[in-house]
């Protein structure tokens, strides 16, 4: 009876696993793919998922079924993904709160990095720093000067504690060395209504929301959070022009359960990167003021790691807690 060397056995096992993985990539997908979205239908993440899914389904020859699992700022949908089989048939269109949730919800039933495999960064989208016209400022520099002259007397609104807008404001306060008072609302709509009415003076809004109010003179745009101006508001400068190093955008990306075969991840990433930059999807992203990216899994992992480092510092220094 031949005794197989343990090292040889391990090498043989690895080779067989590699062959099986490559073989799976050739046959995958053999059935529809579920794409979880951790937010209700009609929102930005849902729109991006459906635009991407429609084209991805054509490319892969299988339907992409969007499954909205809203709640707890995406935590419910992400927990659903963590429980899914790592077979390439369940993925998730997630947003930047995926990494900040890991900091704000320490008891979430998953690890935001270890339990998931990054696939591709799909797109990024900025916010607009707006003020009620009654506030006597016309630039970021004006707002900083007024906030320093009246510490704590200027109110800014957000859709809730730990929300993206709350974090953006906290970053601005830290970067500028100012103190503005946070007013947390239960959702974006009541916050926006009070901003227009003047009950709060400052807020971050999406370009789509702000455009109509800017045209009507009900809000005033001071800056965008991206590193460069955006087509929708070409005359509005980046905050970083005044506050060096300030850049904060919402991103959309696709993740899969940890353990999903690498060959499947690579195939999916390549298709997503190509489709994200296609004219069909680019048009739909532009309607959401989103810029297509498309990346490798490693590039997306780098973005998430950098975001974790950045926002953990902000949350630690400000003591932000989720609702």
PDB file of C-alpha atoms in Angstrom:
ATOM      1  CA  UNK A   1       0.000   0.000   0.000  1.00  0.00           C
ATOM      2  CA  UNK A   2       1.463   3.350  -1.083  1.00  0.00           C
ATOM      3  CA  UNK A   3       1.833   6.018   1.596  1.00  0.00           C
ATOM      4  CA  UNK A   4       1.055   9.462   0.208  1.00  0.00           C
ATOM      5  CA  UNK A   5       3.291  12.263   1.411  1.00  0.00           C
ATOM      6  CA  UNK A   6       1.172  14.825   3.378  1.00  0.00           C
ATOM      7  CA  UNK A   7       2.589  17.712   1.334  1.00  0.00           C
ATOM      8  CA  UNK A   8       1.761  15.907  -1.885  1.00  0.00           C
ATOM      9  CA  UNK A   9      -1.749  15.182  -0.591  1.00  0.00           C
ATOM     10  CA  UNK A  10      -2.279  18.866   0.237  1.00  0.00           C
ATOM     11  CA  UNK A  11      -0.983  19.945  -3.167  1.00  0.00           C
ATOM     12  CA  UNK A  12      -3.233  17.426  -4.886  1.00  0.00           C
ATOM     13  CA  UNK A  13      -6.222  18.628  -2.885  1.00  0.00           C
ATOM     14  CA  UNK A  14      -5.517  22.251  -3.783  1.00  0.00           C
ATOM     15  CA  UNK A  15      -5.167  21.335  -7.457  1.00  0.00           C
ATOM     16  CA  UNK A  16      -8.464  19.442  -7.469  1.00  0.00           C
ATOM     17  CA  UNK A  17     -10.203  22.356  -5.711  1.00  0.00           C
ATOM     18  CA  UNK A  18      -8.787  24.729  -8.296  1.00  0.00           C
ATOM     19  CA  UNK A  19     -10.028  22.561 -11.166  1.00  0.00           C
ATOM     20  CA  UNK A  20     -13.477  22.331  -9.556  1.00  0.00           C
ATOM     21  CA  UNK A  21     -13.626  26.117  -9.100  1.00  0.00           C
ATOM     22  CA  UNK A  22     -12.642  26.790 -12.699  1.00  0.00           C
ATOM     23  CA  UNK A  23     -15.173  24.212 -13.845  1.00  0.00           C
ATOM     24  CA  UNK A  24     -17.890  25.944 -11.836  1.00  0.00           C
ATOM     25  CA  UNK A  25     -17.032  29.274 -13.452  1.00  0.00           C
ATOM     26  CA  UNK A  26     -17.624  27.708 -16.871  1.00  0.00           C
ATOM     27  CA  UNK A  27     -21.092  26.444 -15.897  1.00  0.00           C
ATOM     28  CA  UNK A  28     -22.081  29.406 -13.695  1.00  0.00           C
ATOM     29  CA  UNK A  29     -24.694  30.780 -13.767  1.00  0.00           C
ATOM     30  CA  UNK A  30     -27.078  27.918 -14.406  1.00  0.00           C
ATOM     31  CA  UNK A  31     -30.073  29.582 -12.729  1.00  0.00           C
ATOM     32  CA  UNK A  32     -31.302  33.096 -11.755  1.00  0.00           C
ATOM     33  CA  UNK A  33     -29.179  35.166  -9.384  1.00  0.00           C
ATOM     34  CA  UNK A  34     -30.678  36.972  -6.400  1.00  0.00           C
ATOM     35  CA  UNK A  35     -29.402  40.508  -5.807  1.00  0.00           C
ATOM     36  CA  UNK A  36     -30.308  41.716  -2.310  1.00  0.00           C
ATOM     37  CA  UNK A  37     -30.815  45.443  -1.722  1.00  0.00           C
ATOM     38  CA  UNK A  38     -30.901  46.536   1.915  1.00  0.00           C
ATOM     39  CA  UNK A  39     -33.297  49.410   1.246  1.00  0.00           C
ATOM     40  CA  UNK A  40     -36.904  49.799   0.032  1.00  0.00           C
ATOM     41  CA  UNK A  41     -37.828  50.036  -3.666  1.00  0.00           C
ATOM     42  CA  UNK A  42     -37.460  53.422  -5.342  1.00  0.00           C
ATOM     43  CA  UNK A  43     -34.357  54.639  -3.514  1.00  0.00           C
ATOM     44  CA  UNK A  44     -30.909  55.209  -4.976  1.00  0.00           C
ATOM     45  CA  UNK A  45     -29.575  51.727  -4.160  1.00  0.00           C
ATOM     46  CA  UNK A  46     -32.666  50.077  -5.646  1.00  0.00           C
ATOM     47  CA  UNK A  47     -32.433  52.140  -8.851  1.00  0.00           C
ATOM     48  CA  UNK A  48     -28.741  51.335  -9.301  1.00  0.00           C
ATOM     49  CA  UNK A  49     -29.372  47.627  -8.604  1.00  0.00           C
ATOM     50  CA  UNK A  50     -32.155  47.400 -11.169  1.00  0.00           C
ATOM     51  CA  UNK A  51     -30.181  49.272 -13.832  1.00  0.00           C
ATOM     52  CA  UNK A  52     -27.158  47.040 -13.266  1.00  0.00           C
ATOM     53  CA  UNK A  53     -29.212  43.870 -12.919  1.00  0.00           C
ATOM     54  CA  UNK A  54     -31.084  44.352 -16.192  1.00  0.00           C
ATOM     55  CA  UNK A  55     -27.864  44.540 -18.217  1.00  0.00           C
ATOM     56  CA  UNK A  56     -26.051  41.915 -16.150  1.00  0.00           C
ATOM     57  CA  UNK A  57     -28.896  39.477 -16.736  1.00  0.00           C
ATOM     58  CA  UNK A  58     -28.576  39.919 -20.504  1.00  0.00           C
ATOM     59  CA  UNK A  59     -24.819  39.385 -20.333  1.00  0.00           C
ATOM     60  CA  UNK A  60     -24.943  36.280 -18.138  1.00  0.00           C
ATOM     61  CA  UNK A  61     -28.026  34.774 -19.745  1.00  0.00           C
ATOM     62  CA  UNK A  62     -29.915  34.498 -16.453  1.00  0.00           C
ATOM     63  CA  UNK A  63     -32.403  36.754 -14.689  1.00  0.00           C
ATOM     64  CA  UNK A  64     -31.110  38.956 -11.875  1.00  0.00           C
ATOM     65  CA  UNK A  65     -33.874  39.042  -9.270  1.00  0.00           C
ATOM     66  CA  UNK A  66     -33.722  42.168  -7.086  1.00  0.00           C
ATOM     67  CA  UNK A  67     -34.786  41.340  -3.523  1.00  0.00           C
ATOM     68  CA  UNK A  68     -35.461  44.405  -1.338  1.00  0.00           C
ATOM     69  CA  UNK A  69     -34.799  43.692   2.353  1.00  0.00           C
ATOM     70  CA  UNK A  70     -35.024  47.153   3.902  1.00  0.00           C
ATOM     71  CA  UNK A  71     -34.468  48.044   7.540  1.00  0.00           C
ATOM     72  CA  UNK A  72     -31.844  49.191  10.067  1.00  0.00           C
ATOM     73  CA  UNK A  73     -29.898  51.180   7.466  1.00  0.00           C
ATOM     74  CA  UNK A  74     -29.134  48.056   5.434  1.00  0.00           C
ATOM     75  CA  UNK A  75     -28.254  45.739   8.329  1.00  0.00           C
ATOM     76  CA  UNK A  76     -31.260  43.428   7.766  1.00  0.00           C
ATOM     77  CA  UNK A  77     -30.425  42.834   4.110  1.00  0.00           C
ATOM     78  CA  UNK A  78     -26.730  42.367   4.855  1.00  0.00           C
ATOM     79  CA  UNK A  79     -27.511  39.781   7.537  1.00  0.00           C
ATOM     80  CA  UNK A  80     -29.590  37.936   4.926  1.00  0.00           C
ATOM     81  CA  UNK A  81     -26.578  37.858   2.594  1.00  0.00           C
ATOM     82  CA  UNK A  82     -24.320  36.569   5.385  1.00  0.00           C
ATOM     83  CA  UNK A  83     -26.646  33.562   5.784  1.00  0.00           C
ATOM     84  CA  UNK A  84     -26.740  32.794   2.048  1.00  0.00           C
ATOM     85  CA  UNK A  85     -24.824  29.930   0.458  1.00  0.00           C
ATOM     86  CA  UNK A  86     -21.514  31.060  -1.069  1.00  0.00           C
ATOM     87  CA  UNK A  87     -22.348  29.608  -4.467  1.00  0.00           C
ATOM     88  CA  UNK A  88     -22.541  32.721  -6.638  1.00  0.00           C
ATOM     89  CA  UNK A  89     -26.331  32.768  -6.721  1.00  0.00           C
ATOM     90  CA  UNK A  90     -26.831  35.401  -4.013  1.00  0.00           C
ATOM     91  CA  UNK A  91     -25.084  38.773  -4.103  1.00  0.00           C
ATOM     92  CA  UNK A  92     -25.881  42.217  -2.738  1.00  0.00           C
ATOM     93  CA  UNK A  93     -25.878  45.759  -4.091  1.00  0.00           C
ATOM     94  CA  UNK A  94     -24.702  47.631  -1.033  1.00  0.00           C
ATOM     95  CA  UNK A  95     -23.745  51.228  -0.298  1.00  0.00           C
ATOM     96  CA  UNK A  96     -21.105  53.014   1.760  1.00  0.00           C
ATOM     97  CA  UNK A  97     -23.070  52.573   4.986  1.00  0.00           C
ATOM     98  CA  UNK A  98     -21.985  48.914   4.798  1.00  0.00           C
ATOM     99  CA  UNK A  99     -18.682  49.890   6.416  1.00  0.00           C
ATOM    100  CA  UNK A 100     -20.005  52.592   8.750  1.00  0.00           C
ATOM    101  CA  UNK A 101     -22.681  50.188  10.021  1.00  0.00           C
ATOM    102  CA  UNK A 102     -19.834  48.009  11.255  1.00  0.00           C
ATOM    103  CA  UNK A 103     -18.787  50.909  13.475  1.00  0.00           C
ATOM    104  CA  UNK A 104     -22.262  52.061  14.514  1.00  0.00           C
ATOM    105  CA  UNK A 105     -23.891  48.668  15.095  1.00  0.00           C
ATOM    106  CA  UNK A 106     -21.234  46.619  16.969  1.00  0.00           C
ATOM    107  CA  UNK A 107     -23.797  43.885  17.667  1.00  0.00           C
ATOM    108  CA  UNK A 108     -24.722  43.362  14.009  1.00  0.00           C
ATOM    109  CA  UNK A 109     -24.917  39.597  13.297  1.00  0.00           C
ATOM    110  CA  UNK A 110     -21.978  39.639  10.880  1.00  0.00           C
ATOM    111  CA  UNK A 111     -18.490  41.040  10.335  1.00  0.00           C
ATOM    112  CA  UNK A 112     -18.615  43.635   7.560  1.00  0.00           C
ATOM    113  CA  UNK A 113     -15.256  42.599   6.093  1.00  0.00           C
ATOM    114  CA  UNK A 114     -14.647  38.966   7.071  1.00  0.00           C
ATOM    115  CA  UNK A 115     -18.099  37.610   6.192  1.00  0.00           C
ATOM    116  CA  UNK A 116     -18.230  39.034   2.659  1.00  0.00           C
ATOM    117  CA  UNK A 117     -16.219  39.004  -0.539  1.00  0.00           C
ATOM    118  CA  UNK A 118     -15.904  42.328  -2.387  1.00  0.00           C
ATOM    119  CA  UNK A 119     -16.837  41.977  -6.057  1.00  0.00           C
ATOM    120  CA  UNK A 120     -16.822  45.407  -7.713  1.00  0.00           C
ATOM    121  CA  UNK A 121     -17.286  49.085  -6.918  1.00  0.00           C
ATOM    122  CA  UNK A 122     -20.105  50.130  -9.260  1.00  0.00           C
ATOM    123  CA  UNK A 123     -20.479  53.894  -8.851  1.00  0.00           C
ATOM    124  CA  UNK A 124     -20.047  56.891  -6.572  1.00  0.00           C
ATOM    125  CA  UNK A 125     -22.382  59.816  -5.901  1.00  0.00           C
ATOM    126  CA  UNK A 126     -21.790  63.102  -4.047  1.00  0.00           C
ATOM    127  CA  UNK A 127     -24.026  65.161  -1.782  1.00  0.00           C
ATOM    128  CA  UNK A 128     -24.585  68.912  -1.945  1.00  0.00           C
ATOM    129  CA  UNK A 129     -24.004  71.213   1.022  1.00  0.00           C
ATOM    130  CA  UNK A 130     -27.019  73.527   1.046  1.00  0.00           C
ATOM    131  CA  UNK A 131     -28.264  76.278   3.346  1.00  0.00           C
ATOM    132  CA  UNK A 132     -31.548  78.044   3.844  1.00  0.00           C
ATOM    133  CA  UNK A 133     -31.336  81.417   2.034  1.00  0.00           C
ATOM    134  CA  UNK A 134     -32.050  83.253   5.295  1.00  0.00           C
ATOM    135  CA  UNK A 135     -28.615  82.225   6.565  1.00  0.00           C
ATOM    136  CA  UNK A 136     -26.276  85.090   5.548  1.00  0.00           C
ATOM    137  CA  UNK A 137     -23.579  82.994   3.843  1.00  0.00           C
ATOM    138  CA  UNK A 138     -22.597  82.493   0.207  1.00  0.00           C
ATOM    139  CA  UNK A 139     -19.669  80.094   0.470  1.00  0.00           C
ATOM    140  CA  UNK A 140     -18.119  77.408   2.635  1.00  0.00           C
ATOM    141  CA  UNK A 141     -15.659  80.009   3.929  1.00  0.00           C
ATOM    142  CA  UNK A 142     -18.596  82.238   4.954  1.00  0.00           C
ATOM    143  CA  UNK A 143     -20.281  79.346   6.751  1.00  0.00           C
ATOM    144  CA  UNK A 144     -17.113  78.438   8.635  1.00  0.00           C
ATOM    145  CA  UNK A 145     -16.558  82.048   9.681  1.00  0.00           C
ATOM    146  CA  UNK A 146     -20.149  82.388  10.914  1.00  0.00           C
ATOM    147  CA  UNK A 147     -19.991  79.052  12.779  1.00  0.00           C
ATOM    148  CA  UNK A 148     -16.776  80.154  14.507  1.00  0.00           C
ATOM    149  CA  UNK A 149     -18.353  83.466  15.463  1.00  0.00           C
ATOM    150  CA  UNK A 150     -21.515  81.743  16.751  1.00  0.00           C
ATOM    151  CA  UNK A 151     -20.452  78.300  18.052  1.00  0.00           C
ATOM    152  CA  UNK A 152     -23.356  75.905  18.503  1.00  0.00           C
ATOM    153  CA  UNK A 153     -25.962  78.389  17.244  1.00  0.00           C
ATOM    154  CA  UNK A 154     -26.245  77.100  13.662  1.00  0.00           C
ATOM    155  CA  UNK A 155     -28.347  73.955  13.328  1.00  0.00           C
ATOM    156  CA  UNK A 156     -27.802  71.252  10.733  1.00  0.00           C
ATOM    157  CA  UNK A 157     -30.261  68.486   9.971  1.00  0.00           C
ATOM    158  CA  UNK A 158     -29.796  64.837   9.075  1.00  0.00           C
ATOM    159  CA  UNK A 159     -32.137  61.865   8.490  1.00  0.00           C
ATOM    160  CA  UNK A 160     -31.009  60.371  11.802  1.00  0.00           C
ATOM    161  CA  UNK A 161     -28.140  59.640  14.164  1.00  0.00           C
ATOM    162  CA  UNK A 162     -25.380  57.796  12.330  1.00  0.00           C
ATOM    163  CA  UNK A 163     -26.831  58.551   8.905  1.00  0.00           C
ATOM    164  CA  UNK A 164     -24.566  59.379   5.978  1.00  0.00           C
ATOM    165  CA  UNK A 165     -25.417  63.083   6.259  1.00  0.00           C
ATOM    166  CA  UNK A 166     -24.709  63.063   9.992  1.00  0.00           C
ATOM    167  CA  UNK A 167     -21.257  61.619   9.322  1.00  0.00           C
ATOM    168  CA  UNK A 168     -20.569  64.134   6.543  1.00  0.00           C
ATOM    169  CA  UNK A 169     -21.439  67.024   8.873  1.00  0.00           C
ATOM    170  CA  UNK A 170     -19.302  65.567  11.645  1.00  0.00           C
ATOM    171  CA  UNK A 171     -16.364  65.323   9.235  1.00  0.00           C
ATOM    172  CA  UNK A 172     -16.884  68.939   8.197  1.00  0.00           C
ATOM    173  CA  UNK A 173     -17.029  70.116  11.819  1.00  0.00           C
ATOM    174  CA  UNK A 174     -13.800  68.274  12.627  1.00  0.00           C
ATOM    175  CA  UNK A 175     -11.985  69.399   9.488  1.00  0.00           C
ATOM    176  CA  UNK A 176     -13.009  73.053   9.887  1.00  0.00           C
ATOM    177  CA  UNK A 177     -12.709  73.155  13.676  1.00  0.00           C
ATOM    178  CA  UNK A 178     -16.278  74.414  14.082  1.00  0.00           C
ATOM    179  CA  UNK A 179     -19.305  73.511  16.168  1.00  0.00           C
ATOM    180  CA  UNK A 180     -22.746  73.305  14.598  1.00  0.00           C
ATOM    181  CA  UNK A 181     -25.668  71.660  16.393  1.00  0.00           C
ATOM    182  CA  UNK A 182     -27.056  68.403  15.057  1.00  0.00           C
ATOM    183  CA  UNK A 183     -30.824  67.954  14.713  1.00  0.00           C
ATOM    184  CA  UNK A 184     -31.741  64.328  13.951  1.00  0.00           C
ATOM    185  CA  UNK A 185     -34.943  63.550  12.035  1.00  0.00           C
ATOM    186  CA  UNK A 186     -36.668  60.256  11.343  1.00  0.00           C
ATOM    187  CA  UNK A 187     -35.924  60.185   7.635  1.00  0.00           C
ATOM    188  CA  UNK A 188     -34.760  62.426   4.822  1.00  0.00           C
ATOM    189  CA  UNK A 189     -38.137  63.913   3.882  1.00  0.00           C
ATOM    190  CA  UNK A 190     -38.932  65.645   7.210  1.00  0.00           C
ATOM    191  CA  UNK A 191     -35.340  66.886   7.428  1.00  0.00           C
ATOM    192  CA  UNK A 192     -35.540  68.365   3.929  1.00  0.00           C
ATOM    193  CA  UNK A 193     -38.917  69.975   4.635  1.00  0.00           C
ATOM    194  CA  UNK A 194     -37.559  71.698   7.750  1.00  0.00           C
ATOM    195  CA  UNK A 195     -34.455  72.798   5.875  1.00  0.00           C
ATOM    196  CA  UNK A 196     -36.578  74.495   3.202  1.00  0.00           C
ATOM    197  CA  UNK A 197     -38.791  76.006   5.916  1.00  0.00           C
ATOM    198  CA  UNK A 198     -35.764  77.361   7.797  1.00  0.00           C
ATOM    199  CA  UNK A 199     -36.213  75.341  11.001  1.00  0.00           C
ATOM    200  CA  UNK A 200     -32.658  74.068  10.434  1.00  0.00           C
ATOM    201  CA  UNK A 201     -30.194  76.157   8.482  1.00  0.00           C
ATOM    202  CA  UNK A 202     -27.721  73.684   6.954  1.00  0.00           C
ATOM    203  CA  UNK A 203     -27.910  70.231   5.412  1.00  0.00           C
ATOM    204  CA  UNK A 204     -26.455  67.769   2.951  1.00  0.00           C
ATOM    205  CA  UNK A 205     -28.896  66.734   0.219  1.00  0.00           C
ATOM    206  CA  UNK A 206     -28.675  64.723  -2.975  1.00  0.00           C
ATOM    207  CA  UNK A 207     -28.209  66.667  -6.226  1.00  0.00           C
ATOM    208  CA  UNK A 208     -31.569  65.400  -7.480  1.00  0.00           C
ATOM    209  CA  UNK A 209     -33.428  66.657  -4.426  1.00  0.00           C
ATOM    210  CA  UNK A 210     -31.706  70.016  -4.292  1.00  0.00           C
ATOM    211  CA  UNK A 211     -31.978  71.030  -7.956  1.00  0.00           C
ATOM    212  CA  UNK A 212     -35.636  72.102  -7.949  1.00  0.00           C
ATOM    213  CA  UNK A 213     -35.294  74.012  -4.663  1.00  0.00           C
ATOM    214  CA  UNK A 214     -32.129  75.706  -5.887  1.00  0.00           C
ATOM    215  CA  UNK A 215     -33.900  76.843  -9.047  1.00  0.00           C
ATOM    216  CA  UNK A 216     -36.809  78.190  -6.988  1.00  0.00           C
ATOM    217  CA  UNK A 217     -34.458  80.030  -4.630  1.00  0.00           C
ATOM    218  CA  UNK A 218     -35.657  78.015  -1.632  1.00  0.00           C
ATOM    219  CA  UNK A 219     -32.174  76.639  -0.960  1.00  0.00           C
ATOM    220  CA  UNK A 220     -28.663  77.867  -1.684  1.00  0.00           C
ATOM    221  CA  UNK A 221     -25.847  75.493  -2.722  1.00  0.00           C
ATOM    222  CA  UNK A 222     -22.437  76.152  -1.211  1.00  0.00           C
ATOM    223  CA  UNK A 223     -20.451  73.110  -2.333  1.00  0.00           C
ATOM    224  CA  UNK A 224     -20.452  69.473  -3.423  1.00  0.00           C
ATOM    225  CA  UNK A 225     -18.763  66.707  -1.438  1.00  0.00           C
ATOM    226  CA  UNK A 226     -16.911  65.212  -4.426  1.00  0.00           C
ATOM    227  CA  UNK A 227     -13.364  66.122  -5.405  1.00  0.00           C
ATOM    228  CA  UNK A 228     -14.544  67.939  -8.535  1.00  0.00           C
ATOM    229  CA  UNK A 229     -17.707  69.776  -9.711  1.00  0.00           C
ATOM    230  CA  UNK A 230     -20.533  67.636 -11.049  1.00  0.00           C
ATOM    231  CA  UNK A 231     -22.411  68.038 -14.369  1.00  0.00           C
ATOM    232  CA  UNK A 232     -25.723  68.710 -12.615  1.00  0.00           C
ATOM    233  CA  UNK A 233     -24.256  71.702 -10.713  1.00  0.00           C
ATOM    234  CA  UNK A 234     -21.195  72.785 -12.723  1.00  0.00           C
ATOM    235  CA  UNK A 235     -20.806  76.132 -10.943  1.00  0.00           C
ATOM    236  CA  UNK A 236     -20.863  74.694  -7.427  1.00  0.00           C
ATOM    237  CA  UNK A 237     -17.305  74.064  -6.138  1.00  0.00           C
ATOM    238  CA  UNK A 238     -16.091  71.093  -4.090  1.00  0.00           C
ATOM    239  CA  UNK A 239     -15.868  71.552  -0.315  1.00  0.00           C
ATOM    240  CA  UNK A 240     -12.250  70.455  -0.650  1.00  0.00           C
ATOM    241  CA  UNK A 241     -11.435  73.715  -2.428  1.00  0.00           C
ATOM    242  CA  UNK A 242     -11.902  75.397   0.968  1.00  0.00           C
ATOM    243  CA  UNK A 243     -11.382  72.519   3.401  1.00  0.00           C
ATOM    244  CA  UNK A 244      -8.279  70.738   2.166  1.00  0.00           C
ATOM    245  CA  UNK A 245      -8.659  66.975   2.157  1.00  0.00           C
ATOM    246  CA  UNK A 246     -12.443  66.944   2.541  1.00  0.00           C
ATOM    247  CA  UNK A 247     -14.041  64.404   0.239  1.00  0.00           C
ATOM    248  CA  UNK A 248     -17.035  62.225   1.057  1.00  0.00           C
ATOM    249  CA  UNK A 249     -19.293  60.388  -1.345  1.00  0.00           C
ATOM    250  CA  UNK A 250     -21.836  57.617  -1.231  1.00  0.00           C
ATOM    251  CA  UNK A 251     -20.664  54.563  -3.138  1.00  0.00           C
ATOM    252  CA  UNK A 252     -22.529  51.601  -4.571  1.00  0.00           C
ATOM    253  CA  UNK A 253     -20.872  48.201  -4.834  1.00  0.00           C
ATOM    254  CA  UNK A 254     -21.561  44.497  -5.165  1.00  0.00           C
ATOM    255  CA  UNK A 255     -20.515  42.002  -2.488  1.00  0.00           C
ATOM    256  CA  UNK A 256     -21.003  38.245  -2.104  1.00  0.00           C
ATOM    257  CA  UNK A 257     -20.845  35.831   0.835  1.00  0.00           C
ATOM    258  CA  UNK A 258     -17.315  34.952   1.952  1.00  0.00           C
ATOM    259  CA  UNK A 259     -16.222  31.672   0.396  1.00  0.00           C
ATOM    260  CA  UNK A 260     -17.841  32.319  -2.971  1.00  0.00           C
ATOM    261  CA  UNK A 261     -15.499  30.688  -5.546  1.00  0.00           C
ATOM    262  CA  UNK A 262     -12.854  33.122  -6.744  1.00  0.00           C
ATOM    263  CA  UNK A 263     -13.414  32.236 -10.397  1.00  0.00           C
ATOM    264  CA  UNK A 264     -17.074  33.224 -10.031  1.00  0.00           C
ATOM    265  CA  UNK A 265     -16.121  36.465  -8.227  1.00  0.00           C
ATOM    266  CA  UNK A 266     -13.677  37.341 -11.011  1.00  0.00           C
ATOM    267  CA  UNK A 267     -16.182  36.614 -13.771  1.00  0.00           C
ATOM    268  CA  UNK A 268     -18.873  38.648 -12.028  1.00  0.00           C
ATOM    269  CA  UNK A 269     -16.476  41.534 -11.322  1.00  0.00           C
ATOM    270  CA  UNK A 270     -15.362  41.727 -14.945  1.00  0.00           C
ATOM    271  CA  UNK A 271     -18.959  41.816 -16.195  1.00  0.00           C
ATOM    272  CA  UNK A 272     -20.026  44.424 -13.638  1.00  0.00           C
ATOM    273  CA  UNK A 273     -17.047  46.669 -14.430  1.00  0.00           C
ATOM    274  CA  UNK A 274     -17.819  46.514 -18.144  1.00  0.00           C
ATOM    275  CA  UNK A 275     -21.557  47.065 -17.695  1.00  0.00           C
ATOM    276  CA  UNK A 276     -21.145  49.937 -15.194  1.00  0.00           C
ATOM    277  CA  UNK A 277     -19.288  51.894 -17.875  1.00  0.00           C
ATOM    278  CA  UNK A 278     -21.680  50.995 -20.707  1.00  0.00           C
ATOM    279  CA  UNK A 279     -23.848  53.736 -22.216  1.00  0.00           C
ATOM    280  CA  UNK A 280     -27.084  52.024 -21.090  1.00  0.00           C
ATOM    281  CA  UNK A 281     -26.126  52.001 -17.409  1.00  0.00           C
ATOM    282  CA  UNK A 282     -24.125  55.240 -17.532  1.00  0.00           C
ATOM    283  CA  UNK A 283     -27.304  57.102 -18.566  1.00  0.00           C
ATOM    284  CA  UNK A 284     -29.313  55.683 -15.684  1.00  0.00           C
ATOM    285  CA  UNK A 285     -26.538  56.412 -13.206  1.00  0.00           C
ATOM    286  CA  UNK A 286     -26.265  59.985 -14.479  1.00  0.00           C
ATOM    287  CA  UNK A 287     -29.959  60.443 -13.729  1.00  0.00           C
ATOM    288  CA  UNK A 288     -29.041  59.688 -10.104  1.00  0.00           C
ATOM    289  CA  UNK A 289     -26.004  62.025 -10.260  1.00  0.00           C
ATOM    290  CA  UNK A 290     -23.847  58.905  -9.911  1.00  0.00           C
ATOM    291  CA  UNK A 291     -20.501  58.405 -11.645  1.00  0.00           C
ATOM    292  CA  UNK A 292     -19.761  54.867 -12.946  1.00  0.00           C
ATOM    293  CA  UNK A 293     -16.591  53.210 -11.695  1.00  0.00           C
ATOM    294  CA  UNK A 294     -16.281  49.448 -12.138  1.00  0.00           C
ATOM    295  CA  UNK A 295     -13.344  47.860 -10.305  1.00  0.00           C
ATOM    296  CA  UNK A 296     -11.534  44.665  -9.434  1.00  0.00           C
ATOM    297  CA  UNK A 297     -12.324  42.920  -6.137  1.00  0.00           C
ATOM    298  CA  UNK A 298      -8.955  44.090  -4.752  1.00  0.00           C
ATOM    299  CA  UNK A 299      -9.618  47.722  -5.657  1.00  0.00           C
ATOM    300  CA  UNK A 300     -13.041  47.562  -3.998  1.00  0.00           C
ATOM    301  CA  UNK A 301     -11.546  45.966  -0.881  1.00  0.00           C
ATOM    302  CA  UNK A 302      -9.063  48.842  -0.729  1.00  0.00           C
ATOM    303  CA  UNK A 303     -11.888  51.381  -0.858  1.00  0.00           C
ATOM    304  CA  UNK A 304     -13.747  49.667   1.986  1.00  0.00           C
ATOM    305  CA  UNK A 305     -10.634  49.423   4.149  1.00  0.00           C
ATOM    306  CA  UNK A 306      -9.866  53.121   3.604  1.00  0.00           C
ATOM    307  CA  UNK A 307     -13.465  54.036   4.467  1.00  0.00           C
ATOM    308  CA  UNK A 308     -13.346  51.997   7.671  1.00  0.00           C
ATOM    309  CA  UNK A 309     -10.204  53.802   8.754  1.00  0.00           C
ATOM    310  CA  UNK A 310     -11.574  57.241   7.852  1.00  0.00           C
ATOM    311  CA  UNK A 311     -14.987  56.950   9.493  1.00  0.00           C
ATOM    312  CA  UNK A 312     -13.775  55.070  12.559  1.00  0.00           C
ATOM    313  CA  UNK A 313     -11.642  58.124  13.356  1.00  0.00           C
ATOM    314  CA  UNK A 314     -14.621  60.473  12.889  1.00  0.00           C
ATOM    315  CA  UNK A 315     -16.937  58.318  15.001  1.00  0.00           C
ATOM    316  CA  UNK A 316     -14.327  57.872  17.736  1.00  0.00           C
ATOM    317  CA  UNK A 317     -13.610  61.607  17.958  1.00  0.00           C
ATOM    318  CA  UNK A 318     -17.259  62.701  17.912  1.00  0.00           C
ATOM    319  CA  UNK A 319     -18.898  59.864  19.841  1.00  0.00           C
ATOM    320  CA  UNK A 320     -21.613  59.392  17.191  1.00  0.00           C
ATOM    321  CA  UNK A 321     -24.088  56.624  17.899  1.00  0.00           C
ATOM    322  CA  UNK A 322     -26.793  55.142  15.693  1.00  0.00           C
ATOM    323  CA  UNK A 323     -30.485  55.566  16.518  1.00  0.00           C
TER     324      UNK A 323
END
